Amino acid sequence: MSGFAFKAVTENKSDETKRVTGIGGIFFKCKDPKKMREWYESHLGLATNEYGAVFEWYQGADQSKKGFSQWSPFSEKTKYFQPSEKDFMINYRVENLEKLIEQLKKENVTVVDKMETYEYGKFVHIMDIEGNKIELWEPNDIEYEKLGQKMGSKTTK
């Protein structure tokens, strides 16, 4: 089984845009996001803030290039995951989001909204074949880290 996973990760389709490069975040619904953040901080050591927790890591062999992944509990009443009916959403880190969106449209993938650009990255939402809403993020990790520092947030390392 692990041989298949390794092959799938390392195979490069010729002449195609690089797509997902990692997990950008895990988002899920719960009854009380504040209590959920407190529980994870107390029992599992996550450095939480008002949005959840940010995991800090280094990108591949380049130990000077930081990366970040977001963990966020949302209110069970959130509409952010719509049109999905699911209780979770995964955010994937990608490269060159504009080019990827063009390619996904050619492949008849449902693009839910228009790309939004912030200092810390570009975002768009798509739907998979089972109705799961997926957030795609082309991160600007330098600006993302600055935003966290400005907010006084700590990362979970």
CSV table of N, CA and C in Angstrom, one decimal:
chain,number,residue,atom,x,y,z
A,1,MET,N,0.8,-1.2,0.0
A,1,MET,CA,0.0,0.0,0.0
A,1,MET,C,0.9,1.3,0.0
A,2,SER,N,1.9,1.3,0.8
A,2,SER,CA,2.7,2.5,0.9
A,2,SER,C,3.5,2.7,-0.4
A,3,GLY,N,3.8,1.6,-1.2
A,3,GLY,CA,4.4,1.8,-2.5
A,3,GLY,C,3.6,2.5,-3.4
A,4,PHE,N,2.3,2.2,-3.4
A,4,PHE,CA,1.3,2.9,-4.3
A,4,PHE,C,1.2,4.4,-3.9
A,5,ALA,N,1.2,4.7,-2.6
A,5,ALA,CA,1.1,6.1,-2.2
A,5,ALA,C,2.4,6.8,-2.6
A,6,PHE,N,3.5,6.2,-2.5
A,6,PHE,CA,4.8,6.9,-2.9
A,6,PHE,C,4.8,7.1,-4.4
A,7,LYS,N,4.3,6.1,-5.1
A,7,LYS,CA,4.3,6.3,-6.6
A,7,LYS,C,3.4,7.4,-7.0
A,8,ALA,N,2.2,7.5,-6.4
A,8,ALA,CA,1.2,8.5,-6.7
A,8,ALA,C,1.8,9.9,-6.3
A,9,VAL,N,2.5,10.0,-5.3
A,9,VAL,CA,3.0,11.3,-4.8
A,9,VAL,C,4.2,11.7,-5.8
A,10,THR,N,5.0,10.8,-6.2
A,10,THR,CA,6.2,11.2,-7.0
A,10,THR,C,6.0,11.2,-8.5
A,11,GLU,N,4.9,10.6,-9.0
A,11,GLU,CA,4.6,10.6,-10.4
A,11,GLU,C,4.4,12.1,-10.8
A,12,ASN,N,4.9,12.5,-11.9
A,12,ASN,CA,4.7,13.8,-12.5
A,12,ASN,C,4.1,13.7,-13.8
A,13,LYS,N,2.9,14.2,-14.0
A,13,LYS,CA,2.3,14.2,-15.3
A,13,LYS,C,2.9,15.3,-16.1
A,14,SER,N,3.4,14.9,-17.3
A,14,SER,CA,4.1,15.9,-18.1
A,14,SER,C,3.2,17.0,-18.6
A,15,ASP,N,3.8,18.2,-18.6
A,15,ASP,CA,3.2,19.4,-19.2
A,15,ASP,C,2.0,19.8,-18.4
A,16,GLU,N,1.9,19.5,-17.1
A,16,GLU,CA,0.7,19.9,-16.4
A,16,GLU,C,1.1,20.8,-15.2
A,17,THR,N,0.2,21.6,-14.8
A,17,THR,CA,0.4,22.5,-13.7
A,17,THR,C,0.6,21.7,-12.4
A,18,LYS,N,1.6,22.0,-11.6
A,18,LYS,CA,1.7,21.4,-10.3
A,18,LYS,C,0.4,21.7,-9.5
A,19,ARG,N,-0.1,20.8,-8.9
A,19,ARG,CA,-1.4,21.0,-8.2
A,19,ARG,C,-1.3,21.1,-6.7
A,20,VAL,N,-1.7,20.2,-5.9
A,20,VAL,CA,-1.6,20.3,-4.5
A,20,VAL,C,-0.2,20.0,-4.0
A,21,THR,N,0.3,20.9,-3.1
A,21,THR,CA,1.6,20.7,-2.5
A,21,THR,C,1.6,20.4,-1.1
A,22,GLY,N,0.4,20.4,-0.4
A,22,GLY,CA,0.3,20.0,1.0
A,22,GLY,C,-1.0,20.4,1.6
A,23,ILE,N,-1.2,20.1,2.8
A,23,ILE,CA,-2.4,20.4,3.5
A,23,ILE,C,-2.3,21.8,4.1
A,24,GLY,N,-3.2,22.7,3.7
A,24,GLY,CA,-3.2,24.1,4.2
A,24,GLY,C,-4.0,24.2,5.5
A,25,GLY,N,-5.0,23.3,5.7
A,25,GLY,CA,-5.8,23.4,6.9
A,25,GLY,C,-6.9,22.4,6.9
A,26,ILE,N,-7.4,22.2,8.1
A,26,ILE,CA,-8.5,21.3,8.4
A,26,ILE,C,-9.5,22.1,9.2
A,27,PHE,N,-10.7,22.2,8.6
A,27,PHE,CA,-11.8,22.9,9.2
A,27,PHE,C,-13.0,22.0,9.5
A,28,PHE,N,-13.6,22.1,10.7
A,28,PHE,CA,-14.7,21.2,11.0
A,28,PHE,C,-15.7,22.0,11.9
A,29,LYS,N,-16.9,21.5,11.8
A,29,LYS,CA,-18.0,22.1,12.6
A,29,LYS,C,-18.1,21.4,14.0
A,30,CYS,N,-18.5,22.2,15.0
A,30,CYS,CA,-18.7,21.7,16.3
A,30,CYS,C,-19.7,22.6,17.1
A,31,LYS,N,-20.2,22.1,18.2
A,31,LYS,CA,-21.2,22.8,18.9
A,31,LYS,C,-20.6,24.1,19.6
A,32,ASP,N,-19.4,24.0,20.1
A,32,ASP,CA,-18.8,25.2,20.8
A,32,ASP,C,-17.3,25.3,20.4
A,33,PRO,N,-17.0,26.1,19.4
A,33,PRO,CA,-15.6,26.3,18.9
A,33,PRO,C,-14.7,26.8,20.0
A,34,LYS,N,-15.1,27.7,20.9
A,34,LYS,CA,-14.3,28.2,22.0
A,34,LYS,C,-13.9,27.0,22.9
A,35,LYS,N,-14.8,26.2,23.4
A,35,LYS,CA,-14.5,25.1,24.2
A,35,LYS,C,-13.7,24.1,23.5
A,36,MET,N,-13.9,23.9,22.2
A,36,MET,CA,-13.1,22.9,21.5
A,36,MET,C,-11.7,23.4,21.4
A,37,ARG,N,-11.4,24.7,21.1
A,37,ARG,CA,-10.1,25.2,21.1
A,37,ARG,C,-9.4,25.0,22.5
A,38,GLU,N,-10.1,25.3,23.6
A,38,GLU,CA,-9.6,25.2,24.9
A,38,GLU,C,-9.2,23.7,25.2
A,39,TRP,N,-10.1,22.8,24.8
A,39,TRP,CA,-9.8,21.4,25.1
A,39,TRP,C,-8.6,20.9,24.4
A,40,TYR,N,-8.4,21.3,23.1
A,40,TYR,CA,-7.2,20.9,22.3
A,40,TYR,C,-6.0,21.6,22.9
A,41,GLU,N,-6.1,22.8,23.4
A,41,GLU,CA,-4.9,23.5,24.0
A,41,GLU,C,-4.6,22.8,25.3
A,42,SER,N,-5.5,22.5,26.1
A,42,SER,CA,-5.3,21.9,27.4
A,42,SER,C,-4.8,20.5,27.3
A,43,HIS,N,-5.4,19.7,26.5
A,43,HIS,CA,-5.1,18.2,26.4
A,43,HIS,C,-4.1,17.8,25.4
A,44,LEU,N,-4.0,18.5,24.3
A,44,LEU,CA,-3.1,18.1,23.2
A,44,LEU,C,-2.0,19.2,22.9
A,45,GLY,N,-2.0,20.3,23.7
A,45,GLY,CA,-0.9,21.2,23.6
A,45,GLY,C,-0.9,22.1,22.4
A,46,LEU,N,-2.1,22.3,21.7
A,46,LEU,CA,-2.1,23.2,20.6
A,46,LEU,C,-2.0,24.6,21.1
A,47,ALA,N,-1.3,25.5,20.4
A,47,ALA,CA,-1.2,26.9,20.7
A,47,ALA,C,-2.4,27.6,20.0
A,48,THR,N,-3.5,27.7,20.7
A,48,THR,CA,-4.7,28.2,20.0
A,48,THR,C,-4.9,29.7,20.0
A,49,ASN,N,-5.7,30.2,19.1
A,49,ASN,CA,-6.1,31.6,19.1
A,49,ASN,C,-7.5,31.6,18.7
A,50,GLU,N,-8.1,32.8,18.4
A,50,GLU,CA,-9.5,32.9,18.1
A,50,GLU,C,-10.0,32.2,16.9
A,51,TYR,N,-9.0,31.8,16.0
A,51,TYR,CA,-9.4,31.1,14.8
A,51,TYR,C,-9.1,29.6,14.8
A,52,GLY,N,-8.3,29.1,15.8
A,52,GLY,CA,-8.0,27.7,16.0
A,52,GLY,C,-6.5,27.6,16.3
A,53,ALA,N,-5.7,27.0,15.5
A,53,ALA,CA,-4.3,26.8,15.8
A,53,ALA,C,-3.6,26.8,14.4
A,54,VAL,N,-2.3,27.3,14.4
A,54,VAL,CA,-1.5,27.3,13.2
A,54,VAL,C,-0.3,26.4,13.5
A,55,PHE,N,-0.1,25.4,12.6
A,55,PHE,CA,1.1,24.5,12.7
A,55,PHE,C,2.2,25.1,11.8
A,56,GLU,N,3.3,25.2,12.4
A,56,GLU,CA,4.5,25.8,11.7
A,56,GLU,C,5.4,24.6,11.4
A,57,TRP,N,5.9,24.6,10.1
A,57,TRP,CA,6.8,23.5,9.7
A,57,TRP,C,7.7,24.1,8.6
A,58,TYR,N,8.7,23.3,8.2
A,58,TYR,CA,9.6,23.7,7.2
A,58,TYR,C,9.4,22.9,5.9
A,59,GLN,N,9.6,23.6,4.8
A,59,GLN,CA,9.2,23.0,3.5
A,59,GLN,C,10.3,22.2,2.9
A,60,GLY,N,10.2,20.9,3.0
A,60,GLY,CA,11.1,19.9,2.4
A,60,GLY,C,12.5,20.1,2.9
A,61,ALA,N,13.5,20.0,2.1
A,61,ALA,CA,14.9,20.0,2.5
A,61,ALA,C,15.3,21.5,2.8
A,62,ASP,N,14.5,22.5,2.4
A,62,ASP,CA,14.9,23.9,2.6
A,62,ASP,C,14.5,24.3,4.0
A,63,GLN,N,15.4,24.1,5.0
A,63,GLN,CA,15.1,24.4,6.4
A,63,GLN,C,15.0,25.9,6.7
A,64,SER,N,15.1,26.8,5.7
A,64,SER,CA,14.9,28.2,5.9
A,64,SER,C,13.6,28.7,5.4
A,65,LYS,N,12.8,27.8,4.8
A,65,LYS,CA,11.5,28.2,4.2
A,65,LYS,C,10.4,27.6,5.0
A,66,LYS,N,9.7,28.5,5.8
A,66,LYS,CA,8.6,28.0,6.7
A,66,LYS,C,7.3,27.8,5.9
A,67,GLY,N,6.5,26.9,6.4
A,67,GLY,CA,5.2,26.7,5.9
A,67,GLY,C,4.2,26.6,7.0
A,68,PHE,N,2.9,26.8,6.8
A,68,PHE,CA,1.9,26.8,7.8
A,68,PHE,C,0.7,26.1,7.4
A,69,SER,N,0.1,25.4,8.4
A,69,SER,CA,-1.2,24.8,8.2
A,69,SER,C,-2.2,25.2,9.3
A,70,GLN,N,-3.4,25.5,8.9
A,70,GLN,CA,-4.4,26.0,9.9
A,70,GLN,C,-5.3,24.9,10.3
A,71,TRP,N,-5.7,24.9,11.6
A,71,TRP,CA,-6.6,24.0,12.2
A,71,TRP,C,-7.7,24.8,12.8
A,72,SER,N,-9.0,24.7,12.4
A,72,SER,CA,-10.0,25.6,12.8
A,72,SER,C,-11.4,24.9,13.1
A,73,PRO,N,-11.8,24.9,14.3
A,73,PRO,CA,-13.2,24.5,14.6
A,73,PRO,C,-14.1,25.7,14.3
A,74,PHE,N,-15.2,25.4,13.6
A,74,PHE,CA,-16.2,26.4,13.3
A,74,PHE,C,-17.5,26.1,14.0
A,75,SER,N,-18.4,27.1,14.1
A,75,SER,CA,-19.7,26.8,14.7
A,75,SER,C,-20.5,25.8,13.8
A,76,GLU,N,-21.2,25.0,14.5
A,76,GLU,CA,-22.0,24.0,13.7
A,76,GLU,C,-23.0,24.6,12.8
A,77,LYS,N,-23.3,25.9,13.0
A,77,LYS,CA,-24.3,26.7,12.2
A,77,LYS,C,-23.6,27.5,11.1
A,78,THR,N,-22.3,27.3,10.9
A,78,THR,CA,-21.6,28.1,9.9
A,78,THR,C,-22.1,27.8,8.5
A,79,LYS,N,-22.1,28.8,7.7
A,79,LYS,CA,-22.5,28.7,6.3
A,79,LYS,C,-21.3,28.6,5.4
A,80,TYR,N,-20.1,28.7,6.0
A,80,TYR,CA,-18.9,28.8,5.2
A,80,TYR,C,-18.6,27.6,4.4
A,81,PHE,N,-19.1,26.4,4.8
A,81,PHE,CA,-18.8,25.2,4.1
A,81,PHE,C,-19.8,25.0,2.9
A,82,GLN,N,-20.9,25.8,2.8
A,82,GLN,CA,-21.9,25.7,1.8
A,82,GLN,C,-21.3,25.9,0.4
A,83,PRO,N,-21.7,25.3,-0.6
A,83,PRO,CA,-22.9,24.5,-0.7
A,83,PRO,C,-22.8,23.0,-0.2
A,84,SER,N,-21.6,22.7,0.3
A,84,SER,CA,-21.5,21.3,0.9
A,84,SER,C,-22.4,21.2,2.1
A,85,GLU,N,-22.8,20.0,2.3
A,85,GLU,CA,-23.6,19.6,3.5
A,85,GLU,C,-22.8,19.0,4.6
A,86,LYS,N,-21.5,18.8,4.3
A,86,LYS,CA,-20.6,18.1,5.2
A,86,LYS,C,-20.2,19.0,6.4
A,87,ASP,N,-19.7,18.3,7.4
A,87,ASP,CA,-19.2,19.0,8.6
A,87,ASP,C,-17.7,19.3,8.6
A,88,PHE,N,-17.1,19.2,7.5
A,88,PHE,CA,-15.7,19.5,7.5
A,88,PHE,C,-15.3,20.1,6.1
A,89,MET,N,-14.1,20.7,6.0
A,89,MET,CA,-13.6,21.2,4.8
A,89,MET,C,-12.1,21.1,4.9
A,90,ILE,N,-11.4,20.7,3.9
A,90,ILE,CA,-10.0,20.6,3.8
A,90,ILE,C,-9.5,21.7,2.9
A,91,ASN,N,-8.4,22.4,3.4
A,91,ASN,CA,-7.7,23.4,2.6
A,91,ASN,C,-6.4,22.8,2.1
A,92,TYR,N,-6.2,22.9,0.8
A,92,TYR,CA,-5.0,22.4,0.2
A,92,TYR,C,-4.1,23.5,-0.2
A,93,ARG,N,-2.8,23.4,0.0
A,93,ARG,CA,-1.9,24.4,-0.5
A,93,ARG,C,-1.6,24.0,-1.9
A,94,VAL,N,-1.5,25.0,-2.8
A,94,VAL,CA,-1.3,24.8,-4.2
A,94,VAL,C,-0.3,25.8,-4.7
A,95,GLU,N,0.3,25.6,-5.9
A,95,GLU,CA,1.1,26.6,-6.6
A,95,GLU,C,0.3,27.1,-7.8
A,96,ASN,N,0.5,28.4,-8.1
A,96,ASN,CA,-0.1,29.0,-9.3
A,96,ASN,C,-1.6,28.8,-9.4
A,97,LEU,N,-2.3,29.3,-8.4
A,97,LEU,CA,-3.8,29.1,-8.4
A,97,LEU,C,-4.5,29.5,-9.6
A,98,GLU,N,-4.1,30.6,-10.2
A,98,GLU,CA,-4.8,31.1,-11.4
A,98,GLU,C,-4.7,30.1,-12.5
A,99,LYS,N,-3.6,29.5,-12.8
A,99,LYS,CA,-3.4,28.5,-13.8
A,99,LYS,C,-4.1,27.2,-13.5
A,100,LEU,N,-4.1,26.9,-12.2
A,100,LEU,CA,-4.8,25.7,-11.8
A,100,LEU,C,-6.3,25.8,-12.0
A,101,ILE,N,-6.9,27.0,-11.6
A,101,ILE,CA,-8.3,27.2,-11.8
A,101,ILE,C,-8.7,27.0,-13.3
A,102,GLU,N,-7.9,27.6,-14.2
A,102,GLU,CA,-8.1,27.4,-15.6
A,102,GLU,C,-8.2,25.9,-16.0
A,103,GLN,N,-7.2,25.2,-15.5
A,103,GLN,CA,-7.1,23.8,-15.8
A,103,GLN,C,-8.3,23.0,-15.2
A,104,LEU,N,-8.7,23.3,-14.0
A,104,LEU,CA,-9.9,22.7,-13.4
A,104,LEU,C,-11.1,22.9,-14.1
A,105,LYS,N,-11.3,24.2,-14.6
A,105,LYS,CA,-12.5,24.5,-15.4
A,105,LYS,C,-12.5,23.7,-16.7
A,106,LYS,N,-11.4,23.5,-17.3
A,106,LYS,CA,-11.3,22.7,-18.5
A,106,LYS,C,-11.7,21.2,-18.3
A,107,GLU,N,-11.5,20.8,-17.0
A,107,GLU,CA,-11.8,19.4,-16.6
A,107,GLU,C,-13.2,19.3,-16.0
A,108,ASN,N,-14.0,20.4,-16.2
A,108,ASN,CA,-15.4,20.5,-15.7
A,108,ASN,C,-15.5,20.3,-14.2
A,109,VAL,N,-14.5,20.7,-13.4
A,109,VAL,CA,-14.6,20.7,-12.0
A,109,VAL,C,-15.4,22.0,-11.6
A,110,THR,N,-16.3,21.8,-10.6
A,110,THR,CA,-17.1,22.9,-10.2
A,110,THR,C,-16.3,23.9,-9.4
A,111,VAL,N,-16.2,25.1,-9.9
A,111,VAL,CA,-15.5,26.2,-9.1
A,111,VAL,C,-16.6,27.0,-8.5
A,112,VAL,N,-16.6,27.1,-7.2
A,112,VAL,CA,-17.8,27.6,-6.4
A,112,VAL,C,-17.8,29.2,-6.5
A,113,ASP,N,-16.6,29.8,-6.4
A,113,ASP,CA,-16.6,31.2,-6.3
A,113,ASP,C,-15.4,31.8,-7.1
A,114,LYS,N,-15.2,33.1,-7.0
A,114,LYS,CA,-14.1,33.7,-7.7
A,114,LYS,C,-12.9,33.7,-6.8
A,115,MET,N,-11.7,33.7,-7.4
A,115,MET,CA,-10.5,33.7,-6.6
A,115,MET,C,-10.4,35.0,-5.8
A,116,GLU,N,-10.1,34.9,-4.5
A,116,GLU,CA,-9.9,36.1,-3.7
A,116,GLU,C,-8.4,36.2,-3.3
A,117,THR,N,-7.9,37.4,-3.3
A,117,THR,CA,-6.5,37.6,-3.0
A,117,THR,C,-6.3,38.5,-1.8
A,118,TYR,N,-5.5,38.0,-0.9
A,118,TYR,CA,-5.1,38.8,0.4
A,118,TYR,C,-3.6,38.8,0.4
A,119,GLU,N,-3.1,39.6,1.3
A,119,GLU,CA,-1.6,39.7,1.5
A,119,GLU,C,-1.0,38.3,1.7
A,120,TYR,N,-1.7,37.5,2.4
A,120,TYR,CA,-1.2,36.2,2.8
A,120,TYR,C,-1.5,35.0,1.9
A,121,GLY,N,-2.1,35.4,0.7
A,121,GLY,CA,-2.4,34.3,-0.3
A,121,GLY,C,-3.6,34.5,-1.1
A,122,LYS,N,-3.8,33.6,-2.0
A,122,LYS,CA,-5.0,33.6,-2.9
A,122,LYS,C,-5.8,32.3,-2.6
A,123,PHE,N,-7.1,32.5,-2.7
A,123,PHE,CA,-8.1,31.4,-2.3
A,123,PHE,C,-9.2,31.2,-3.4
A,124,VAL,N,-9.6,30.0,-3.5
A,124,VAL,CA,-10.8,29.7,-4.3
A,124,VAL,C,-11.4,28.4,-3.7
A,125,HIS,N,-12.7,28.2,-3.9
A,125,HIS,CA,-13.3,27.0,-3.5
A,125,HIS,C,-13.8,26.2,-4.7
A,126,ILE,N,-13.7,24.8,-4.6
A,126,ILE,CA,-14.2,23.9,-5.6
A,126,ILE,C,-15.0,22.8,-4.9
A,127,MET,N,-15.7,22.0,-5.7
A,127,MET,CA,-16.5,20.9,-5.1
A,127,MET,C,-15.9,19.6,-5.7
A,128,ASP,N,-15.8,18.6,-4.9
A,128,ASP,CA,-15.4,17.3,-5.4
A,128,ASP,C,-16.6,16.5,-5.9
A,129,ILE,N,-16.4,15.3,-6.3
A,129,ILE,CA,-17.5,14.5,-6.9
A,129,ILE,C,-18.6,14.0,-5.9
A,130,GLU,N,-18.2,14.1,-4.6
A,130,GLU,CA,-19.2,13.7,-3.6
A,130,GLU,C,-19.8,14.9,-2.8
A,131,GLY,N,-19.6,16.1,-3.3
A,131,GLY,CA,-20.2,17.3,-2.7
A,131,GLY,C,-19.4,17.9,-1.6
A,132,ASN,N,-18.1,17.5,-1.5
A,132,ASN,CA,-17.3,18.1,-0.4
A,132,ASN,C,-16.7,19.4,-1.0
A,133,LYS,N,-16.9,20.5,-0.2
A,133,LYS,CA,-16.3,21.8,-0.6
A,133,LYS,C,-14.8,21.8,-0.2
A,134,ILE,N,-14.0,22.2,-1.1
A,134,ILE,CA,-12.5,22.2,-0.9
A,134,ILE,C,-12.0,23.6,-1.1
A,135,GLU,N,-11.2,24.0,-0.2
A,135,GLU,CA,-10.5,25.4,-0.3
A,135,GLU,C,-9.1,25.2,-0.8
A,136,LEU,N,-8.8,25.9,-1.9
A,136,LEU,CA,-7.5,25.9,-2.5
A,136,LEU,C,-6.8,27.2,-2.1
A,137,TRP,N,-5.5,27.1,-1.6
A,137,TRP,CA,-4.8,28.3,-1.1
A,137,TRP,C,-3.4,28.3,-1.7
A,138,GLU,N,-3.1,29.4,-2.4
A,138,GLU,CA,-1.7,29.6,-2.9
A,138,GLU,C,-1.2,30.6,-1.8
A,139,PRO,N,-0.4,30.0,-0.9
A,139,PRO,CA,0.0,30.8,0.3
A,139,PRO,C,1.2,31.8,0.0
A,140,ASN,N,1.2,32.9,0.7
A,140,ASN,CA,2.3,33.7,0.9
A,140,ASN,C,2.7,33.6,2.3
A,141,ASP,N,3.6,32.6,2.6
A,141,ASP,CA,3.9,32.2,4.0
A,141,ASP,C,4.6,33.3,4.7
A,142,ILE,N,5.3,34.2,4.1
A,142,ILE,CA,6.0,35.3,4.7
A,142,ILE,C,5.0,36.3,5.3
A,143,GLU,N,4.0,36.6,4.5
A,143,GLU,CA,2.9,37.5,5.0
A,143,GLU,C,2.0,36.9,6.0
A,144,TYR,N,1.8,35.6,5.8
A,144,TYR,CA,0.9,34.8,6.8
A,144,TYR,C,1.6,34.8,8.1
A,145,GLU,N,2.9,34.7,8.2
A,145,GLU,CA,3.6,34.7,9.5
A,145,GLU,C,3.5,36.1,10.1
A,146,LYS,N,3.7,37.1,9.2
A,146,LYS,CA,3.6,38.5,9.7
A,146,LYS,C,2.2,38.8,10.3
A,147,LEU,N,1.2,38.3,9.7
A,147,LEU,CA,-0.2,38.5,10.2
A,147,LEU,C,-0.3,37.8,11.6
A,148,GLY,N,0.2,36.6,11.7
A,148,GLY,CA,0.1,35.9,13.0
A,148,GLY,C,0.9,36.7,14.1
A,149,GLN,N,2.0,37.2,13.7
A,149,GLN,CA,2.8,38.0,14.7
A,149,GLN,C,2.1,39.2,15.1
A,150,LYS,N,1.4,39.9,14.1
A,150,LYS,CA,0.7,41.1,14.4
A,150,LYS,C,-0.5,40.8,15.4
A,151,MET,N,-1.1,39.7,15.2
A,151,MET,CA,-2.2,39.2,16.1
A,151,MET,C,-1.7,38.7,17.5
A,152,GLY,N,-0.4,38.5,17.6
A,152,GLY,CA,0.1,38.0,18.8
A,152,GLY,C,-0.1,36.5,19.0
A,153,SER,N,-0.3,35.8,17.8
A,153,SER,CA,-0.5,34.4,17.8
A,153,SER,C,0.8,33.6,17.9
A,154,LYS,N,0.7,32.5,18.6
A,154,LYS,CA,1.8,31.6,18.6
A,154,LYS,C,1.5,30.4,17.7
A,155,THR,N,2.5,29.7,17.2
A,155,THR,CA,2.3,28.6,16.4
A,155,THR,C,2.5,27.3,17.2
A,156,THR,N,1.9,26.2,16.7
A,156,THR,CA,2.2,24.9,17.3
A,156,THR,C,3.3,24.3,16.4
A,157,LYS,N,4.4,24.0,17.1
A,157,LYS,CA,5.6,23.5,16.3
A,157,LYS,C,5.8,22.0,16.7
